[in-house]
Every structure is written in C-alpha cells, then in structure tokens.
Short mmCIF file of C-alpha atoms in Angstrom, two decimals:
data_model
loop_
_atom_site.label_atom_id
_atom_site.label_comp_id
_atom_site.label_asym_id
_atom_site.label_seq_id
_atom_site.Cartn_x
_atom_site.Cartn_y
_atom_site.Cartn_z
CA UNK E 1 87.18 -23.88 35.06
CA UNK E 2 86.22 -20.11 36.13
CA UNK E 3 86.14 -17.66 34.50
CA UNK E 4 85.54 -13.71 35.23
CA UNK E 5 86.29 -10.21 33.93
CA UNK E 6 87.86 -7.78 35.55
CA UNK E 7 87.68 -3.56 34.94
CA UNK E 8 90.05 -1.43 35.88
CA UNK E 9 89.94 2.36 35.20
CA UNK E 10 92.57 4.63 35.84
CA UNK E 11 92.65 8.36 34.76
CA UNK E 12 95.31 8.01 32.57
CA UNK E 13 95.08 7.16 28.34
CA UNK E 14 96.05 4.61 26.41
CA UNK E 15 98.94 5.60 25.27
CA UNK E 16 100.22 6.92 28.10
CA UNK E 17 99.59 3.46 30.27
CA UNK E 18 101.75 1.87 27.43
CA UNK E 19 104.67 3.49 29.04
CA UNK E 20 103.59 3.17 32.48
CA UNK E 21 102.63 -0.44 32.48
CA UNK E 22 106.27 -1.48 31.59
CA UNK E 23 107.53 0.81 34.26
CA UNK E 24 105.46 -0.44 36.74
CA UNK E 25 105.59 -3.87 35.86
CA UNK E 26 109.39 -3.81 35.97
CA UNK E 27 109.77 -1.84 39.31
CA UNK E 28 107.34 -4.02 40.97
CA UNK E 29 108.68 -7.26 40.35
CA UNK E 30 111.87 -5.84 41.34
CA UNK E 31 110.59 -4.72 45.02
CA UNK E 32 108.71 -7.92 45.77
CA UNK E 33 111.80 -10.39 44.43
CA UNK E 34 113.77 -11.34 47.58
CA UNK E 35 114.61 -14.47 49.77
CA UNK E 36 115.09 -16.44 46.56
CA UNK E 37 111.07 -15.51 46.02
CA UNK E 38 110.28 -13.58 43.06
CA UNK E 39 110.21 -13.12 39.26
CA UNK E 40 113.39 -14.34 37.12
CA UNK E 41 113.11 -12.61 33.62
CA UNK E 42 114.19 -15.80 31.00
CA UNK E 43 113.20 -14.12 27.74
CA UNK E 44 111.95 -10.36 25.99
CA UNK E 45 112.32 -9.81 23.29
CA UNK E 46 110.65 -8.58 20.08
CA UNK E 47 108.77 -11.95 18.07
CA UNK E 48 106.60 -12.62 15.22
CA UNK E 49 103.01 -14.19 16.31
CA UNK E 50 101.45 -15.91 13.75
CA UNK E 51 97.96 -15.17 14.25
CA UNK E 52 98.66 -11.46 16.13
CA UNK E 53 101.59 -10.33 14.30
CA UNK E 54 104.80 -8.36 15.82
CA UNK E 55 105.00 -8.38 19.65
CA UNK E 56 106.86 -8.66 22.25
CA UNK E 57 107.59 -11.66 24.16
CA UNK E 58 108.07 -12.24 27.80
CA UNK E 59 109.18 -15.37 29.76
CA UNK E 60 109.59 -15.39 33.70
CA UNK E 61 109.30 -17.56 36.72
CA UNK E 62 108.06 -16.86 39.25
CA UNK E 63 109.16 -18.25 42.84
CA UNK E 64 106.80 -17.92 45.51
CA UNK E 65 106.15 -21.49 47.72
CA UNK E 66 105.99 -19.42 50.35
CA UNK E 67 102.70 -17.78 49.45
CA UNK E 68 100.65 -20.82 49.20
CA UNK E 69 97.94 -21.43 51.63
CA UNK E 70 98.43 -24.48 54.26
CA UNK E 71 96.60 -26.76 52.54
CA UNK E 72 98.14 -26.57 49.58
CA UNK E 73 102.31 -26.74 50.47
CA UNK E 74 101.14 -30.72 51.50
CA UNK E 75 101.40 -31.36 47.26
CA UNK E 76 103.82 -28.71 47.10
CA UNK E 77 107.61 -29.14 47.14
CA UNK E 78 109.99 -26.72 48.71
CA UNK E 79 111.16 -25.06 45.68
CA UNK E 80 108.68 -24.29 42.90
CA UNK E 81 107.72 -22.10 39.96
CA UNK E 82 105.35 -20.62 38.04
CA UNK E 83 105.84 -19.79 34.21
CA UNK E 84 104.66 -16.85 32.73
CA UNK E 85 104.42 -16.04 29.17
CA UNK E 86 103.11 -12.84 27.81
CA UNK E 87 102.42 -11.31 24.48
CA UNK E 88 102.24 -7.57 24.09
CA UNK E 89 100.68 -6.19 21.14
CA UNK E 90 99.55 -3.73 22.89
CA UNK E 91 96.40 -2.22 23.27
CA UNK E 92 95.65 -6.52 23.56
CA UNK E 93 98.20 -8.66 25.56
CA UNK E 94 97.94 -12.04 25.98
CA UNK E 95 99.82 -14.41 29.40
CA UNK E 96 99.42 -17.92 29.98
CA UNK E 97 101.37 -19.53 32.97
CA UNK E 98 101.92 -22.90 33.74
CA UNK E 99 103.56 -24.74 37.17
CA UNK E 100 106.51 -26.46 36.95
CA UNK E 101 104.81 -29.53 38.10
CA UNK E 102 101.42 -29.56 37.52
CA UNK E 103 100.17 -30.40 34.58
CA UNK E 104 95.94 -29.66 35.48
CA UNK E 105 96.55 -26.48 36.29
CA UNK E 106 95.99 -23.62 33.58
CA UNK E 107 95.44 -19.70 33.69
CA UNK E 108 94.95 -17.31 30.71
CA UNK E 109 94.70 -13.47 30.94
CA UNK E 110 93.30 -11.89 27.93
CA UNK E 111 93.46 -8.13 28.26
CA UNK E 112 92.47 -4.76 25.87
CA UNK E 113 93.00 -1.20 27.12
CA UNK E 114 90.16 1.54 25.89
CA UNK E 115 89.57 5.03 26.71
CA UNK E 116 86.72 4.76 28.33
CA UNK E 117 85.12 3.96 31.43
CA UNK E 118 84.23 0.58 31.56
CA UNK E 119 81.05 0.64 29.45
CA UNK E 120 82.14 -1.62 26.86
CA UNK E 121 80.06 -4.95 27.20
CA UNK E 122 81.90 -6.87 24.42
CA UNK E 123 85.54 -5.75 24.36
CA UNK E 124 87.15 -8.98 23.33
CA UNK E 125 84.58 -9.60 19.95
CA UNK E 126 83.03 -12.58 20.25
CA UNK E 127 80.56 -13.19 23.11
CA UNK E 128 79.99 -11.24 26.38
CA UNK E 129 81.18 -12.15 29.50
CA UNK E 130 77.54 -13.02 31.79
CA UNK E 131 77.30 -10.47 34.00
CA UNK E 132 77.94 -11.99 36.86
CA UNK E 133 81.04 -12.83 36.16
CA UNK E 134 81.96 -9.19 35.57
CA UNK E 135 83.72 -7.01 37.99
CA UNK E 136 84.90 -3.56 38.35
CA UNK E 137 88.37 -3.08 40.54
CA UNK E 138 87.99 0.67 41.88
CA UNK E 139 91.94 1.31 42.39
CA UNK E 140 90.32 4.10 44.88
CA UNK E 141 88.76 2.44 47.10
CA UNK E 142 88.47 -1.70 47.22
CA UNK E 143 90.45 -2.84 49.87
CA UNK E 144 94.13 -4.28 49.00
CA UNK E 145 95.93 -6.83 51.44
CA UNK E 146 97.57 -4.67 54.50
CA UNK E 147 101.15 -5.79 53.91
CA UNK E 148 100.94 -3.65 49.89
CA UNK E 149 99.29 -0.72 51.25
CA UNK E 150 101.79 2.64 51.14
CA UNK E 151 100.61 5.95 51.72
CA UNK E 152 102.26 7.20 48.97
CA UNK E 153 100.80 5.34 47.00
CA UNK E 154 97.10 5.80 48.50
CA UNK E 155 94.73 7.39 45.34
CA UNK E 156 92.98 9.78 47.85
CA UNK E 157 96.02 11.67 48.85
CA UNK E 158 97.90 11.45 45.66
CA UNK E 159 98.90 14.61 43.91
CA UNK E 160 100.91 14.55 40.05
CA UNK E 161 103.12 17.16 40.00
CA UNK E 162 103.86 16.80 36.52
CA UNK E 163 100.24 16.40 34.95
CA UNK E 164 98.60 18.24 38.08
CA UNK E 165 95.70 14.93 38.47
CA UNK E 166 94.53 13.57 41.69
CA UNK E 167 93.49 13.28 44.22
CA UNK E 168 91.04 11.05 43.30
CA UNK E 169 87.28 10.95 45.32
CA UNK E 170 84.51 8.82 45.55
CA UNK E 171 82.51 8.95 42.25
CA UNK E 172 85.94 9.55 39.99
CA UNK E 173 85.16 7.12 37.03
CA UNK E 174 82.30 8.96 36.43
CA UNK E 175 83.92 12.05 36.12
CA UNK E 176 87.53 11.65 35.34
CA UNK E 177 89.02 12.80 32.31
CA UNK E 178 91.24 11.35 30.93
CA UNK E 179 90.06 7.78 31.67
CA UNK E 180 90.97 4.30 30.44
CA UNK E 181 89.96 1.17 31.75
CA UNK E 182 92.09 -1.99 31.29
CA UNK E 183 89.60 -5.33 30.69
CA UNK E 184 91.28 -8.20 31.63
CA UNK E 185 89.58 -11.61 30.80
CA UNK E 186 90.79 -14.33 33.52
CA UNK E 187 90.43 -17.98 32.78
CA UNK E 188 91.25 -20.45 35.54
CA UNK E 189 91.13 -24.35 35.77
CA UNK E 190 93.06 -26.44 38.49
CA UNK E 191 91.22 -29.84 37.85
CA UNK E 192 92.10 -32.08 40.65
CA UNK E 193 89.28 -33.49 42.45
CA UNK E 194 88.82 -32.11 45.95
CA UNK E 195 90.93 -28.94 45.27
CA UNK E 196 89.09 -27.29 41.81
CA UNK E 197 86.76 -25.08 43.31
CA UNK E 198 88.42 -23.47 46.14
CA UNK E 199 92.30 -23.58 44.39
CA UNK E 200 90.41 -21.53 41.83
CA UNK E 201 88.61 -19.23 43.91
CA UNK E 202 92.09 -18.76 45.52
CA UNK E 203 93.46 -18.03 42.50
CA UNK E 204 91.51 -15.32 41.60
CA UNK E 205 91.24 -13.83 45.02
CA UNK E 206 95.10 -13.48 44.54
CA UNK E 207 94.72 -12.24 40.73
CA UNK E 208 92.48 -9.46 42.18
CA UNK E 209 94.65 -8.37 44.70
CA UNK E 210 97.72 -7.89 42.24
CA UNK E 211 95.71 -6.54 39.89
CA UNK E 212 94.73 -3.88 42.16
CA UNK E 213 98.05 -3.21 43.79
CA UNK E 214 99.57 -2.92 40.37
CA UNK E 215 97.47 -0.54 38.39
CA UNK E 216 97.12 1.55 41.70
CA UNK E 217 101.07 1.71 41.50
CA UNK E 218 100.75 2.33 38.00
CA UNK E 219 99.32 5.83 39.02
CA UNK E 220 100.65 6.45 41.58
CA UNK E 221 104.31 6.56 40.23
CA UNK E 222 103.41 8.62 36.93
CA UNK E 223 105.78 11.74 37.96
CA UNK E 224 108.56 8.76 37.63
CA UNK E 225 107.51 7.49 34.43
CA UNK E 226 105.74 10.36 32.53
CA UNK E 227 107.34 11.46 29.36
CA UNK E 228 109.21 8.68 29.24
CA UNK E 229 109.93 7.46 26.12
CA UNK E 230 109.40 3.73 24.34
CA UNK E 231 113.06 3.05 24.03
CA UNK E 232 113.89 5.09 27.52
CA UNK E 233 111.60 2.81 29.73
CA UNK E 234 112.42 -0.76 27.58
CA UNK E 235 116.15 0.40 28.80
CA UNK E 236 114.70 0.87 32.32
CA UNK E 237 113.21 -2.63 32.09
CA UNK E 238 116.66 -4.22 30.75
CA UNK E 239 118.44 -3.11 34.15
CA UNK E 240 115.89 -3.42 36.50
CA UNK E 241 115.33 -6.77 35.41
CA UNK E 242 119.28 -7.78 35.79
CA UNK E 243 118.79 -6.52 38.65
CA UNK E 244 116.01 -8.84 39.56
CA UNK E 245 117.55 -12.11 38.27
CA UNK E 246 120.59 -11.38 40.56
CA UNK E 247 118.41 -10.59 43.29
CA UNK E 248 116.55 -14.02 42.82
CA UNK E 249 119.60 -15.72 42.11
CA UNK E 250 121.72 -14.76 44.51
CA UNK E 251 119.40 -15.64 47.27
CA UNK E 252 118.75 -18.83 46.07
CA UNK E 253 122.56 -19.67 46.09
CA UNK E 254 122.61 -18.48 50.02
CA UNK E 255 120.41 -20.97 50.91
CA UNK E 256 121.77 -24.16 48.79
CA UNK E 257 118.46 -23.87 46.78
CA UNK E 258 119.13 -24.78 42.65
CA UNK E 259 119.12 -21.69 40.64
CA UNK E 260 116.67 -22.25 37.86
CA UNK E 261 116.19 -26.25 37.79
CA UNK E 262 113.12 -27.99 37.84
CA UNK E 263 112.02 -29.29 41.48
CA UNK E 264 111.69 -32.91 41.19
CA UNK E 265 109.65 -34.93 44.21
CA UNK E 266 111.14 -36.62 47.07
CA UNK E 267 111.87 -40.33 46.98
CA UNK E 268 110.52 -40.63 51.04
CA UNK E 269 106.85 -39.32 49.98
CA UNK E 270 104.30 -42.02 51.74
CA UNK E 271 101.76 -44.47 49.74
CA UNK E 272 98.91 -41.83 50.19
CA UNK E 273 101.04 -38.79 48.69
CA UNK E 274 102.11 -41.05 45.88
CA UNK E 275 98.39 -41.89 45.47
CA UNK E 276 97.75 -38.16 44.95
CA UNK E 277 99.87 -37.04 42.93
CA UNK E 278 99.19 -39.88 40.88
CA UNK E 279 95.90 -38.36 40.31
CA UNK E 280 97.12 -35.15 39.66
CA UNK E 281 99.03 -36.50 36.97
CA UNK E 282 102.31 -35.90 38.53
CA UNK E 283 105.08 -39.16 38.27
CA UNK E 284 107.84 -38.91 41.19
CA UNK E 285 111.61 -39.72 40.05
CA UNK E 286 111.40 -43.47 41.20
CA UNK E 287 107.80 -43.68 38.71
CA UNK E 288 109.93 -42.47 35.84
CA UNK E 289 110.39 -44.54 32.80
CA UNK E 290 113.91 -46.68 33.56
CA UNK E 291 114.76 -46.13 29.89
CA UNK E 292 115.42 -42.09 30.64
CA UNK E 293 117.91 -40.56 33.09
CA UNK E 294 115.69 -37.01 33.24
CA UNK E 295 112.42 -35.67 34.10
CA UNK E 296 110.06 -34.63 31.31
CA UNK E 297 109.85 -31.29 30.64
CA UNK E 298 107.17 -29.23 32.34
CA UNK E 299 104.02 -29.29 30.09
CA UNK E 300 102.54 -25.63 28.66
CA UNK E 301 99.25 -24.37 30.11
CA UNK E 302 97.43 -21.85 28.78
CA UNK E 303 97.52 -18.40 30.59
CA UNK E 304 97.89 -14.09 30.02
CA UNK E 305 100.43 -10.00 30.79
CA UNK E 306 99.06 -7.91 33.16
#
C-alpha cells in the first residue's frame, strides 16, 4: 500500500470551485472519451450515506487499455475497465475504483476543499499525513505530460475576463487572494508480488498528472463556468455526459468491441499466464465452477472524486 497527500491551490473559493469542479469534470471526460476509450457515466444521482448523510452519487467506467504501460497489457485483456464511485458532500468527497478483473487492486481518494493555502497539517481529523508523503501540485508551474498541455489553458498567460484574475507568477500561493487549496488523500495497493511497488508508483505518477491537468482546467475555463448556477451546471453535466456515453458507445460498436460487458479471459492463455493470474486471484472461464454458466461479479475496492 502507498499512500500520499496531495495540495492543490487555485485562486478561486470554495464555493465557487463547487461549480467549477462539476463543469470541469464533465467537459473533460467528454474531450478525452474517444476510440471506445473513456468514461461511461452508469449512475448520479442524489443518495442517502449512512455515515455522511445526503450526497450525490457517481458511477462510471472508465476504458483506457490503451494507456497501460508494456509491461502491464501482458495480464491485461483487450477490453477493460475501471470503476469509479464517488461521493460528493461537498466540501469532502469520497471515490473508490475498482478493475473489472482484479480483485488486489484498490485506490481511495479522500478529498476536503479549504480557503486557504495549504497550511493545514491535519485536514482530514484524525492523524497527519508524515511529511514525506505530502506534496504540493503548483497548477503554475510543475510540468504536465506534453500531449495535455494547451496554451489556453497555460496559468502564466491566462487572463479572466469576467473576475479580472491571472495571470498567475512565480510565488502566487503566497500572495493570491482568493485562494483555496483542494487536499486530496490518495491510498493505493496493487498486491501482486513482483508488480506492487512500481504498479503503485505508476499509479500515482498518473494520479498526479490528472490531478494537475484537471484543476489547471478548472481555472482556466472560469469565464465558461462563472456564475453558473447549481441546477444550471448539474443540467450541463446531464448532456455532456449523454454525450459521452454515446461517444464511448458508439465507438465501441465500430470496432465489434461489447458495449458495457465484463471482459472475460481467453481460453488459449499458456500454463505460465494461467499460473499468474492464478496468483492474482483471477479464475479464467474454463477455472469457473461447472455448476454456474456466468462469471462472478467484479469485486468492490476501495477508492475516491476528484
């Protein structure tokens, strides 16, 4: 398991980044679903948590096979998923995710938005995250991967017309008012002997980058969001996200792949893959109990919304 904290400040409030998060959130899974890749929006909808109370609940998979690194597509079939499930009860939201066929794999993103800059050592309430494990994001000026970077939306030459903020320069958080800054507690385990300690560390490389790309989007599209109302963007999110499914959907049809069904492993995989996945806890169809006709049902890891 690893663990780490991320900080990410953005010179926006609270409030207001309760509007733009859903904007951005929706917008960008909608420009990065294509090629039957991308997020498929199952469930959202208002529900009653027992221990948090009334939130709202969101259910996607995500398709991206593609994405993996070499090494990993050799456990990998052609067409997988990850689930995410999020809870917003905003300022706190909650996501666990879970892969459609890997049962020792787990993430879970606690997060709480303040307006401040960072300083607060003990956000979530009940122990500190070491220090080590603690990092600041600066949406400014840590490097994101080439193929996400946009000029317009590069901090250091943005300019709101609406709320008349940016550019930002070196030094902002320290002087940048408003400011927020979004914790987000990342727990990752992938225990599978050989793999744990770089599939995690490539986990998190990739949680860093889309946490950066996001809440740098987040700002940088605030003249489309601002003054947007609660009801006004979760209408914004219902369409953009039918457009999304289709998107994902219809791509996936093009190329024969199944729509939403669970992948199920090939009957021609060799002793030593069979010996592998065995370990990872995986059974192939020909493994399966005789008695029963389907697969079982992916099993729920633990995970966090962005």
């Amino acid at each position: 398991m690893l663990l780490k904290e991320y900080r990410i400040c953005m010179p926006l409030t609270v409030d207001e980044y309760r509007i733009g998060q859903l904007y951005m959130i929706s917008k960008h899974s909608c420009e990065q679903s294509d090629g039957g890749e991308g997020v498929e929006v199952v469930q959202n909808e208002p529900e009653l948590h027992p221990l948090h109370g009334l939130g709202q609940v969101t259910e996607k998979r995500i398709y991206l096979s593609s994405k993996l690194p070499s090494w990993a597509k050799t456990f990998v079939p052609r067409l997988f998923y990850v689930t995410e499930k999020a809870w917003n009860f905003y300022p706190h939201t909650i996501t666990e995710y879970s892969v459609s066929f890997i049962p020792k794999f787990s993430i879970r993103i606690d997060t709480k938005f303040e307006n401040n800059n960072g300083e607060n050592g003990n956000v979530f309430g009940d122990q500190p995250t070491p220090e080590e494990s603690v990092s600041f994001l600066d949406i400014l000026s840590d490097p994101i991967p080439e193929k996400h970077y946009k000029e317009s939306e590069d901090l250091s030459r943005w300019q709101s017309n609406k709320t008349g903020r940016g550019p930002l320069e070196e030094g902002w958080r320290a002087s940048a008012k408003p400011i927020m800054c979004s914790y987000k507690r990342v727990c990752c385990s992938f225990e599978v002997f050989g793999f744990q300690g770089r599939t995690e560390e490539f986990i998190h490389k990739n949680i860093r980058d889309i946490l950066l790309v996001g809440h740098r989007q987040a700002v940088a599209w605030i003249d489309e969001w601002h003054g947007m109302s609660l009801d006004q963007v979760r209408e914004y999110e219902r369409v953009l996200q039918e457009e999304t499914n289709s998107k994902v959907k219809s791509s996936q049809c093009g190329t024969g792949q199944p729509e939403a069904s669970r992948p199920t492993i090939s009957r021609s995989i060799s002793v030593t893959d069979e010996r592998s996945l065995m370990k990872m806890g995986v059974k192939n169809t020909t493994m399966a109990d005789s008695s029963s006709s389907h697969p079982c049902s992916p099993m729920r890891l633990n995970s966090t919304p962005q």
